[in-house]
Amino acid sequence: MTQSTLIIGAGGVAQVVAHKCAQNNDILGALHIASRTKSKCDAIIASVHEKGAMKVEGSFEAHEVDARDTAAVADLIRKTKAEIVINVGSAFVNMYVLDACIETGAAYIDTAIHEEPDKICETPPWYANYEWKKRDLCAEKGVTAILGAGFDPGVVNAFARFAIDEYMDEVTSIDIVDINAGSHGKYFATNFDPEINFREFTGVVYYWEDGQWKETEMFASGHDWDLPVVGTQRAYQSGHDEVHSLAANYPEADVRFWMGFGDHYINVFTVLKNIGLLSEHPVTTAEGLEVVPLKVVKACLPDPSSLAPNYTGKTCIGDLVKGTKNGQPAEVFVYNVADHKEAYEEVGSQGISYTAGVPPVAAAILIAKGDWDAKTMKNVEEMDPKPFFTELDRMGLPTRLLEGGLGGTDKAWND
Amino acid sequence: MTQSTLIIGAGGVAQVVAHKCAQNNDILGALHIASRTKSKCDAIIASVHEKGAMKVEGSFEAHEVDARDTAAVADLIRKTKAEIVINVGSAFVNMYVLDACIETGAAYIDTAIHEEPDKICETPPWYANYEWKKRDLCAEKGVTAILGAGFDPGVVNAFARFAIDEYMDEVTSIDIVDINAGSHGKYFATNFDPEINFREFTGVVYYWEDGQWKETEMFASGHDWDLPVVGTQRAYQSGHDEVHSLAANYPEADVRFWMGFGDHYINVFTVLKNIGLLSEHPVTTAEGLEVVPLKVVKACLPDPSSLAPNYTGKTCIGDLVKGTKNGQPAEVFVYNVADHKEAYEEVGSQGISYTAGVPPVAAAILIAKGDWDAKTMKNVEEMDPKPFFTELDRMGLPTRLLEGGLGGTDKAWND
């Protein structure tokens, strides 16, 4: 058991993390949540108590912190005696929080790659620009840092590792497919922070093929995928964190990421992008005000957490992994299906936040139990996937697979 | 001849007004141009001299003025000894400049209705909310104020008056159709100030039918018009200034305004509007900055004046007027066709600015000559259209008509 766990961030994913930590506070100890706006933390804690989510008697405290102030985060870690920090704040704060963990010795978990506000789409592999530069320091100090432990990146990295370990001698390709077949009923909305959401799709799309980085652009490469539960869905090659670590760990495999988009999303995105409204570079209004257009678009769009109450339908996220076993072609699709409404009923969040927020808590539990207490920096595919799947099964995100690939035999991962 | 003429504003229309004033400075006297940003005025004067546009030797001076400061505008009128003020600044400054003219006795001309920044689409008739409240004061002081003397409103009001005077005993309908069949080659741009442009289309669409105001919404009522030169073009009922004065002056006629839009424009407009990016109400970004979304969209879009060099194609703007003559149905389409490239070659502006900027100078000339020196406030349809058409013919905007309506006999207005 851990003495104390600190959550950084108070958005839709943090809401899920808070509920799941509460449901496992027998393992995660005293709970703390901190963000720039303390009232958001208070609201999350209130919703935890409303659902009676605390498994055993224990504390859950809110704090105000500027997560880009490493000293302040380190002070908070010391003050709260946190042994594990789950960072689900904005992607702009990762390195500051990681530094605070390295300074204090707390274990670090995040769910997305570090980004600098003024840069979109850095050179691949993305992790090498920031996180991996601290790998040796983590090892030297014996600090556990699990990078990208959300769903994608995160669980999909474990799916790839599992598929390769269990079904292949050699891997030739990993295609990660992320489909949200749900409906929020709004004209347009993003499922998580619009700023981060759009930034994913405005830069070069990098993918790994034939042992090298290749480039395409958003919506240029589409494919119809026939998936369990959600049926046939069109997805487009997109840039995504996990491509960058999987390509480093499995350089012999082609690694691609596919995100599902409807025509309406693409139209809105295209209009906003072409006009320049998705730009992170400030423009000056006629009145002399300097503004980043993307931040204004974000302010106009619905708050992703507001979508939850009316969200219906399901997500399907999985990895189609191909390779050879005993000289024969081998193929498997490892996947999870989640339901928006069930997520809302359990933790007050929609399915996208749910799939992103449950896995880092599973990772925290594995660190607390020792299974994943790596004492160095790791991406998820570098950790044993089986205890992770076991926790996820228990926590509401069961792992299934189609043996033989899409259209193959459907079964639980441990059947 | 006038002693001195003052232009307020330094945008795309002001550029045309400046060139046309210069080409007629034998009548309009010493020329002055003033705006918030003096350097824009300097650039316009430089372009006038570059084209050698001054008809006779004379002065053209630039000034800095805040046009929403009535006292400052009045001081400038006195300092420049201006007898005529052509206001082609933002629609937000009209009433301040008009007040300065009433105070000093200078004649006032504008090309669009007054707007308050925080209000979109006031109750009809629009002129009654601001301008017409000063009508009695203008009459009392003998101040000439010609409202809405651009193309639409402006020339199209004169088209209606002419059609009714010459072809009808009774008028039953006036349909004003504005088609820009030109191409600027950009992904998306507005032909004049995006802020004013979008504001036109985000409110209720008012039209006058059966002797009363009726309402529809933008893009709800479309019609294909088969027009001279530009061919068949789809246009949608829109709110527009001239509907509000023509309905007052010809209450027996149905009065509607139709603006041409391509599917691409409508799509972009719809996306921006539905997301809330065309709103004039401030939003607050996550960082706490208060911003009016529409002003950010404006900052992202191309400056309308930047479109001119590559603009090709033609505009067709006209009035289809129906009624009876000697108990028989009568119908005529009065129109002008303008060419973007020719406009650019002559005055360095695209055709939309050209059609908006030439008419107020024609009006100024008519005031200087005495034909239109009304000594009170008038909308254009209240003035004799024939000297106006004669000036416009000479200045590059010839008036033509189809006797019998669309598909009828094509001839010049004075053939």
mmCIF file with all atom_site columns, C-alpha atoms in Angstrom, chain A residues 91-205:
data_model
loop_
_atom_site.group_PDB
_atom_site.id
_atom_site.type_symbol
_atom_site.label_atom_id
_atom_site.label_alt_id
_atom_site.label_comp_id
_atom_site.label_asym_id
_atom_site.label_entity_id
_atom_site.label_seq_id
_atom_site.pdbx_PDB_ins_code
_atom_site.Cartn_x
_atom_site.Cartn_y
_atom_site.Cartn_z
_atom_site.occupancy
_atom_site.B_iso_or_equiv
_atom_site.pdbx_formal_charge
_atom_site.auth_seq_id
_atom_site.auth_comp_id
_atom_site.auth_asym_id
_atom_site.auth_atom_id
_atom_site.pdbx_PDB_model_num
ATOM 1   C CA . ALA A 1 91  ? 0.193   18.200  -21.779 1.00 0.00 ? 91  ALA A CA 1
ATOM 2   C CA . PHE A 1 92  ? 2.125   21.440  -21.324 1.00 0.00 ? 92  PHE A CA 1
ATOM 3   C CA . VAL A 1 93  ? 3.008   20.621  -17.696 1.00 0.00 ? 93  VAL A CA 1
ATOM 4   C CA . ASN A 1 94  ? 4.555   17.134  -18.000 1.00 0.00 ? 94  ASN A CA 1
ATOM 5   C CA . MET A 1 95  ? 8.219   18.022  -17.724 1.00 0.00 ? 95  MET A CA 1
ATOM 6   C CA . TYR A 1 96  ? 7.703   20.312  -14.741 1.00 0.00 ? 96  TYR A CA 1
ATOM 7   C CA . VAL A 1 97  ? 5.800   17.635  -12.835 1.00 0.00 ? 97  VAL A CA 1
ATOM 8   C CA . LEU A 1 98  ? 8.282   14.941  -13.853 1.00 0.00 ? 98  LEU A CA 1
ATOM 9   C CA . ASP A 1 99  ? 11.142  17.096  -12.575 1.00 0.00 ? 99  ASP A CA 1
ATOM 10  C CA . ALA A 1 100 ? 9.329   17.511  -9.260  1.00 0.00 ? 100 ALA A CA 1
ATOM 11  C CA . CYS A 1 101 ? 8.988   13.710  -9.006  1.00 0.00 ? 101 CYS A CA 1
ATOM 12  C CA . ILE A 1 102 ? 12.655  13.193  -9.789  1.00 0.00 ? 102 ILE A CA 1
ATOM 13  C CA . GLU A 1 103 ? 13.522  15.778  -7.134  1.00 0.00 ? 103 GLU A CA 1
ATOM 14  C CA . THR A 1 104 ? 11.340  14.180  -4.470  1.00 0.00 ? 104 THR A CA 1
ATOM 15  C CA . GLY A 1 105 ? 11.585  10.502  -5.472  1.00 0.00 ? 105 GLY A CA 1
ATOM 16  C CA . ALA A 1 106 ? 7.851   10.089  -6.071  1.00 0.00 ? 106 ALA A CA 1
ATOM 17  C CA . ALA A 1 107 ? 6.717   7.754   -8.854  1.00 0.00 ? 107 ALA A CA 1
ATOM 18  C CA . TYR A 1 108 ? 5.425   9.573   -11.941 1.00 0.00 ? 108 TYR A CA 1
ATOM 19  C CA . ILE A 1 109 ? 2.608   8.536   -14.313 1.00 0.00 ? 109 ILE A CA 1
ATOM 20  C CA . ASP A 1 110 ? 1.200   10.521  -17.237 1.00 0.00 ? 110 ASP A CA 1
ATOM 21  C CA . THR A 1 111 ? -1.155  9.802   -20.134 1.00 0.00 ? 111 THR A CA 1
ATOM 22  C CA . ALA A 1 112 ? 0.149   11.963  -22.993 1.00 0.00 ? 112 ALA A CA 1
ATOM 23  C CA . ILE A 1 113 ? 3.403   13.300  -24.313 1.00 0.00 ? 113 ILE A CA 1
ATOM 24  C CA . HIS A 1 114 ? 4.856   16.627  -23.235 1.00 0.00 ? 114 HIS A CA 1
ATOM 25  C CA . GLU A 1 115 ? 4.092   19.574  -25.483 1.00 0.00 ? 115 GLU A CA 1
ATOM 26  C CA . GLU A 1 116 ? 5.413   23.088  -25.558 1.00 0.00 ? 116 GLU A CA 1
ATOM 27  C CA . PRO A 1 117 ? 2.604   25.611  -26.143 1.00 0.00 ? 117 PRO A CA 1
ATOM 28  C CA . ASP A 1 118 ? 4.310   27.263  -29.100 1.00 0.00 ? 118 ASP A CA 1
ATOM 29  C CA . LYS A 1 119 ? 5.350   24.105  -30.948 1.00 0.00 ? 119 LYS A CA 1
ATOM 30  C CA . ILE A 1 120 ? 3.156   21.751  -32.892 1.00 0.00 ? 120 ILE A CA 1
ATOM 31  C CA . CYS A 1 121 ? 4.417   18.406  -34.040 1.00 0.00 ? 121 CYS A CA 1
ATOM 32  C CA . GLU A 1 122 ? 8.058   18.069  -33.178 1.00 0.00 ? 122 GLU A CA 1
ATOM 33  C CA . THR A 1 123 ? 10.582  15.837  -34.953 1.00 0.00 ? 123 THR A CA 1
ATOM 34  C CA . PRO A 1 124 ? 10.154  12.096  -34.333 1.00 0.00 ? 124 PRO A CA 1
ATOM 35  C CA . PRO A 1 125 ? 10.485  10.227  -32.102 1.00 0.00 ? 125 PRO A CA 1
ATOM 36  C CA . TRP A 1 126 ? 8.564   12.734  -30.003 1.00 0.00 ? 126 TRP A CA 1
ATOM 37  C CA . TYR A 1 127 ? 9.529   11.265  -26.614 1.00 0.00 ? 127 TYR A CA 1
ATOM 38  C CA . ALA A 1 128 ? 13.197  11.898  -27.398 1.00 0.00 ? 128 ALA A CA 1
ATOM 39  C CA . ASN A 1 129 ? 12.586  15.663  -27.440 1.00 0.00 ? 129 ASN A CA 1
ATOM 40  C CA . TYR A 1 130 ? 11.639  15.822  -23.767 1.00 0.00 ? 130 TYR A CA 1
ATOM 41  C CA . GLU A 1 131 ? 10.831  12.767  -21.652 1.00 0.00 ? 131 GLU A CA 1
ATOM 42  C CA . TRP A 1 132 ? 13.568  10.351  -22.701 1.00 0.00 ? 132 TRP A CA 1
ATOM 43  C CA . LYS A 1 133 ? 16.224  12.953  -21.943 1.00 0.00 ? 133 LYS A CA 1
ATOM 44  C CA . LYS A 1 134 ? 15.417  12.311  -18.286 1.00 0.00 ? 134 LYS A CA 1
ATOM 45  C CA . ARG A 1 135 ? 15.592  8.492   -18.540 1.00 0.00 ? 135 ARG A CA 1
ATOM 46  C CA . ASP A 1 136 ? 19.147  8.141   -17.264 1.00 0.00 ? 136 ASP A CA 1
ATOM 47  C CA . LEU A 1 137 ? 18.422  10.498  -14.381 1.00 0.00 ? 137 LEU A CA 1
ATOM 48  C CA . CYS A 1 138 ? 15.367  8.443   -13.389 1.00 0.00 ? 138 CYS A CA 1
ATOM 49  C CA . ALA A 1 139 ? 17.449  5.241   -13.473 1.00 0.00 ? 139 ALA A CA 1
ATOM 50  C CA . GLU A 1 140 ? 20.246  6.854   -11.494 1.00 0.00 ? 140 GLU A CA 1
ATOM 51  C CA . LYS A 1 141 ? 17.864  8.098   -8.810  1.00 0.00 ? 141 LYS A CA 1
ATOM 52  C CA . GLY A 1 142 ? 15.667  4.988   -8.883  1.00 0.00 ? 142 GLY A CA 1
ATOM 53  C CA . VAL A 1 143 ? 12.582  6.982   -9.760  1.00 0.00 ? 143 VAL A CA 1
ATOM 54  C CA . THR A 1 144 ? 9.706   5.132   -11.446 1.00 0.00 ? 144 THR A CA 1
ATOM 55  C CA . ALA A 1 145 ? 8.202   7.043   -14.372 1.00 0.00 ? 145 ALA A CA 1
ATOM 56  C CA . ILE A 1 146 ? 5.560   5.331   -16.513 1.00 0.00 ? 146 ILE A CA 1
ATOM 57  C CA . LEU A 1 147 ? 5.010   7.419   -19.634 1.00 0.00 ? 147 LEU A CA 1
ATOM 58  C CA . GLY A 1 148 ? 1.785   7.542   -21.610 1.00 0.00 ? 148 GLY A CA 1
ATOM 59  C CA . ALA A 1 149 ? -0.296  5.258   -19.398 1.00 0.00 ? 149 ALA A CA 1
ATOM 60  C CA . GLY A 1 150 ? -3.730  6.306   -20.663 1.00 0.00 ? 150 GLY A CA 1
ATOM 61  C CA . PHE A 1 151 ? -5.618  4.285   -23.236 1.00 0.00 ? 151 PHE A CA 1
ATOM 62  C CA . ASP A 1 152 ? -3.897  5.503   -26.374 1.00 0.00 ? 152 ASP A CA 1
ATOM 63  C CA . PRO A 1 153 ? -1.052  5.833   -25.634 1.00 0.00 ? 153 PRO A CA 1
ATOM 64  C CA . GLY A 1 154 ? -1.038  3.323   -22.817 1.00 0.00 ? 154 GLY A CA 1
ATOM 65  C CA . VAL A 1 155 ? -3.304  0.313   -23.014 1.00 0.00 ? 155 VAL A CA 1
ATOM 66  C CA . VAL A 1 156 ? -2.745  0.068   -26.783 1.00 0.00 ? 156 VAL A CA 1
ATOM 67  C CA . ASN A 1 157 ? 1.016   -0.183  -26.130 1.00 0.00 ? 157 ASN A CA 1
ATOM 68  C CA . ALA A 1 158 ? 0.289   -3.098  -23.784 1.00 0.00 ? 158 ALA A CA 1
ATOM 69  C CA . PHE A 1 159 ? -2.018  -4.620  -26.460 1.00 0.00 ? 159 PHE A CA 1
ATOM 70  C CA . ALA A 1 160 ? 0.895   -4.549  -28.914 1.00 0.00 ? 160 ALA A CA 1
ATOM 71  C CA . ARG A 1 161 ? 3.327   -6.096  -26.435 1.00 0.00 ? 161 ARG A CA 1
ATOM 72  C CA . PHE A 1 162 ? 0.833   -8.808  -25.522 1.00 0.00 ? 162 PHE A CA 1
ATOM 73  C CA . ALA A 1 163 ? 0.006   -9.653  -29.145 1.00 0.00 ? 163 ALA A CA 1
ATOM 74  C CA . ILE A 1 164 ? 3.668   -9.951  -30.031 1.00 0.00 ? 164 ILE A CA 1
ATOM 75  C CA . ASP A 1 165 ? 4.646   -11.936 -26.904 1.00 0.00 ? 165 ASP A CA 1
ATOM 76  C CA . GLU A 1 166 ? 1.766   -14.376 -27.128 1.00 0.00 ? 166 GLU A CA 1
ATOM 77  C CA . TYR A 1 167 ? 1.135   -14.802 -30.828 1.00 0.00 ? 167 TYR A CA 1
ATOM 78  C CA . MET A 1 168 ? 4.345   -14.093 -32.735 1.00 0.00 ? 168 MET A CA 1
ATOM 79  C CA . ASP A 1 169 ? 7.985   -14.876 -33.223 1.00 0.00 ? 169 ASP A CA 1
ATOM 80  C CA . GLU A 1 170 ? 8.331   -11.826 -35.419 1.00 0.00 ? 170 GLU A CA 1
ATOM 81  C CA . VAL A 1 171 ? 6.146   -8.753  -35.706 1.00 0.00 ? 171 VAL A CA 1
ATOM 82  C CA . THR A 1 172 ? 5.701   -7.008  -39.047 1.00 0.00 ? 172 THR A CA 1
ATOM 83  C CA . SER A 1 173 ? 3.035   -4.374  -38.356 1.00 0.00 ? 173 SER A CA 1
ATOM 84  C CA . ILE A 1 174 ? 1.095   -2.697  -35.562 1.00 0.00 ? 174 ILE A CA 1
ATOM 85  C CA . ASP A 1 175 ? -1.995  -0.703  -36.579 1.00 0.00 ? 175 ASP A CA 1
ATOM 86  C CA . ILE A 1 176 ? -3.716  1.055   -33.705 1.00 0.00 ? 176 ILE A CA 1
ATOM 87  C CA . VAL A 1 177 ? -7.343  1.950   -34.467 1.00 0.00 ? 177 VAL A CA 1
ATOM 88  C CA . ASP A 1 178 ? -9.328  4.367   -32.277 1.00 0.00 ? 178 ASP A CA 1
ATOM 89  C CA . ILE A 1 179 ? -13.042 4.626   -33.021 1.00 0.00 ? 179 ILE A CA 1
ATOM 90  C CA . ASN A 1 180 ? -15.542 6.642   -31.047 1.00 0.00 ? 180 ASN A CA 1
ATOM 91  C CA . ALA A 1 181 ? -18.924 5.541   -32.339 1.00 0.00 ? 181 ALA A CA 1
ATOM 92  C CA . GLY A 1 182 ? -20.695 7.576   -29.675 1.00 0.00 ? 182 GLY A CA 1
ATOM 93  C CA . SER A 1 183 ? -22.841 10.655  -30.085 1.00 0.00 ? 183 SER A CA 1
ATOM 94  C CA . HIS A 1 184 ? -22.817 13.766  -27.878 1.00 0.00 ? 184 HIS A CA 1
ATOM 95  C CA . GLY A 1 185 ? -25.704 15.501  -29.639 1.00 0.00 ? 185 GLY A CA 1
ATOM 96  C CA . LYS A 1 186 ? -23.875 18.859  -30.052 1.00 0.00 ? 186 LYS A CA 1
ATOM 97  C CA . TYR A 1 187 ? -23.169 20.621  -33.366 1.00 0.00 ? 187 TYR A CA 1
ATOM 98  C CA . PHE A 1 188 ? -19.477 20.152  -32.747 1.00 0.00 ? 188 PHE A CA 1
ATOM 99  C CA . ALA A 1 189 ? -17.348 19.270  -29.757 1.00 0.00 ? 189 ALA A CA 1
ATOM 100 C CA . THR A 1 190 ? -14.054 17.626  -28.991 1.00 0.00 ? 190 THR A CA 1
ATOM 101 C CA . ASN A 1 191 ? -13.900 14.781  -26.501 1.00 0.00 ? 191 ASN A CA 1
ATOM 102 C CA . PHE A 1 192 ? -10.986 16.210  -24.596 1.00 0.00 ? 192 PHE A CA 1
ATOM 103 C CA . ASP A 1 193 ? -9.204  19.567  -24.389 1.00 0.00 ? 193 ASP A CA 1
ATOM 104 C CA . PRO A 1 194 ? -9.804  21.131  -27.838 1.00 0.00 ? 194 PRO A CA 1
ATOM 105 C CA . GLU A 1 195 ? -6.388  22.707  -27.731 1.00 0.00 ? 195 GLU A CA 1
ATOM 106 C CA . ILE A 1 196 ? -4.651  19.353  -27.408 1.00 0.00 ? 196 ILE A CA 1
ATOM 107 C CA . ASN A 1 197 ? -7.182  17.626  -29.654 1.00 0.00 ? 197 ASN A CA 1
ATOM 108 C CA . PHE A 1 198 ? -6.643  19.948  -32.608 1.00 0.00 ? 198 PHE A CA 1
ATOM 109 C CA . ARG A 1 199 ? -2.911  20.166  -32.104 1.00 0.00 ? 199 ARG A CA 1
ATOM 110 C CA . GLU A 1 200 ? -2.799  16.439  -32.738 1.00 0.00 ? 200 GLU A CA 1
ATOM 111 C CA . PHE A 1 201 ? -4.144  16.941  -36.231 1.00 0.00 ? 201 PHE A CA 1
ATOM 112 C CA . THR A 1 202 ? -2.651  20.167  -37.484 1.00 0.00 ? 202 THR A CA 1
ATOM 113 C CA . GLY A 1 203 ? 0.931   19.047  -37.916 1.00 0.00 ? 203 GLY A CA 1
ATOM 114 C CA . VAL A 1 204 ? 2.698   16.464  -40.057 1.00 0.00 ? 204 VAL A CA 1
ATOM 115 C CA . VAL A 1 205 ? 1.399   12.915  -39.584 1.00 0.00 ? 205 VAL A CA 1
#
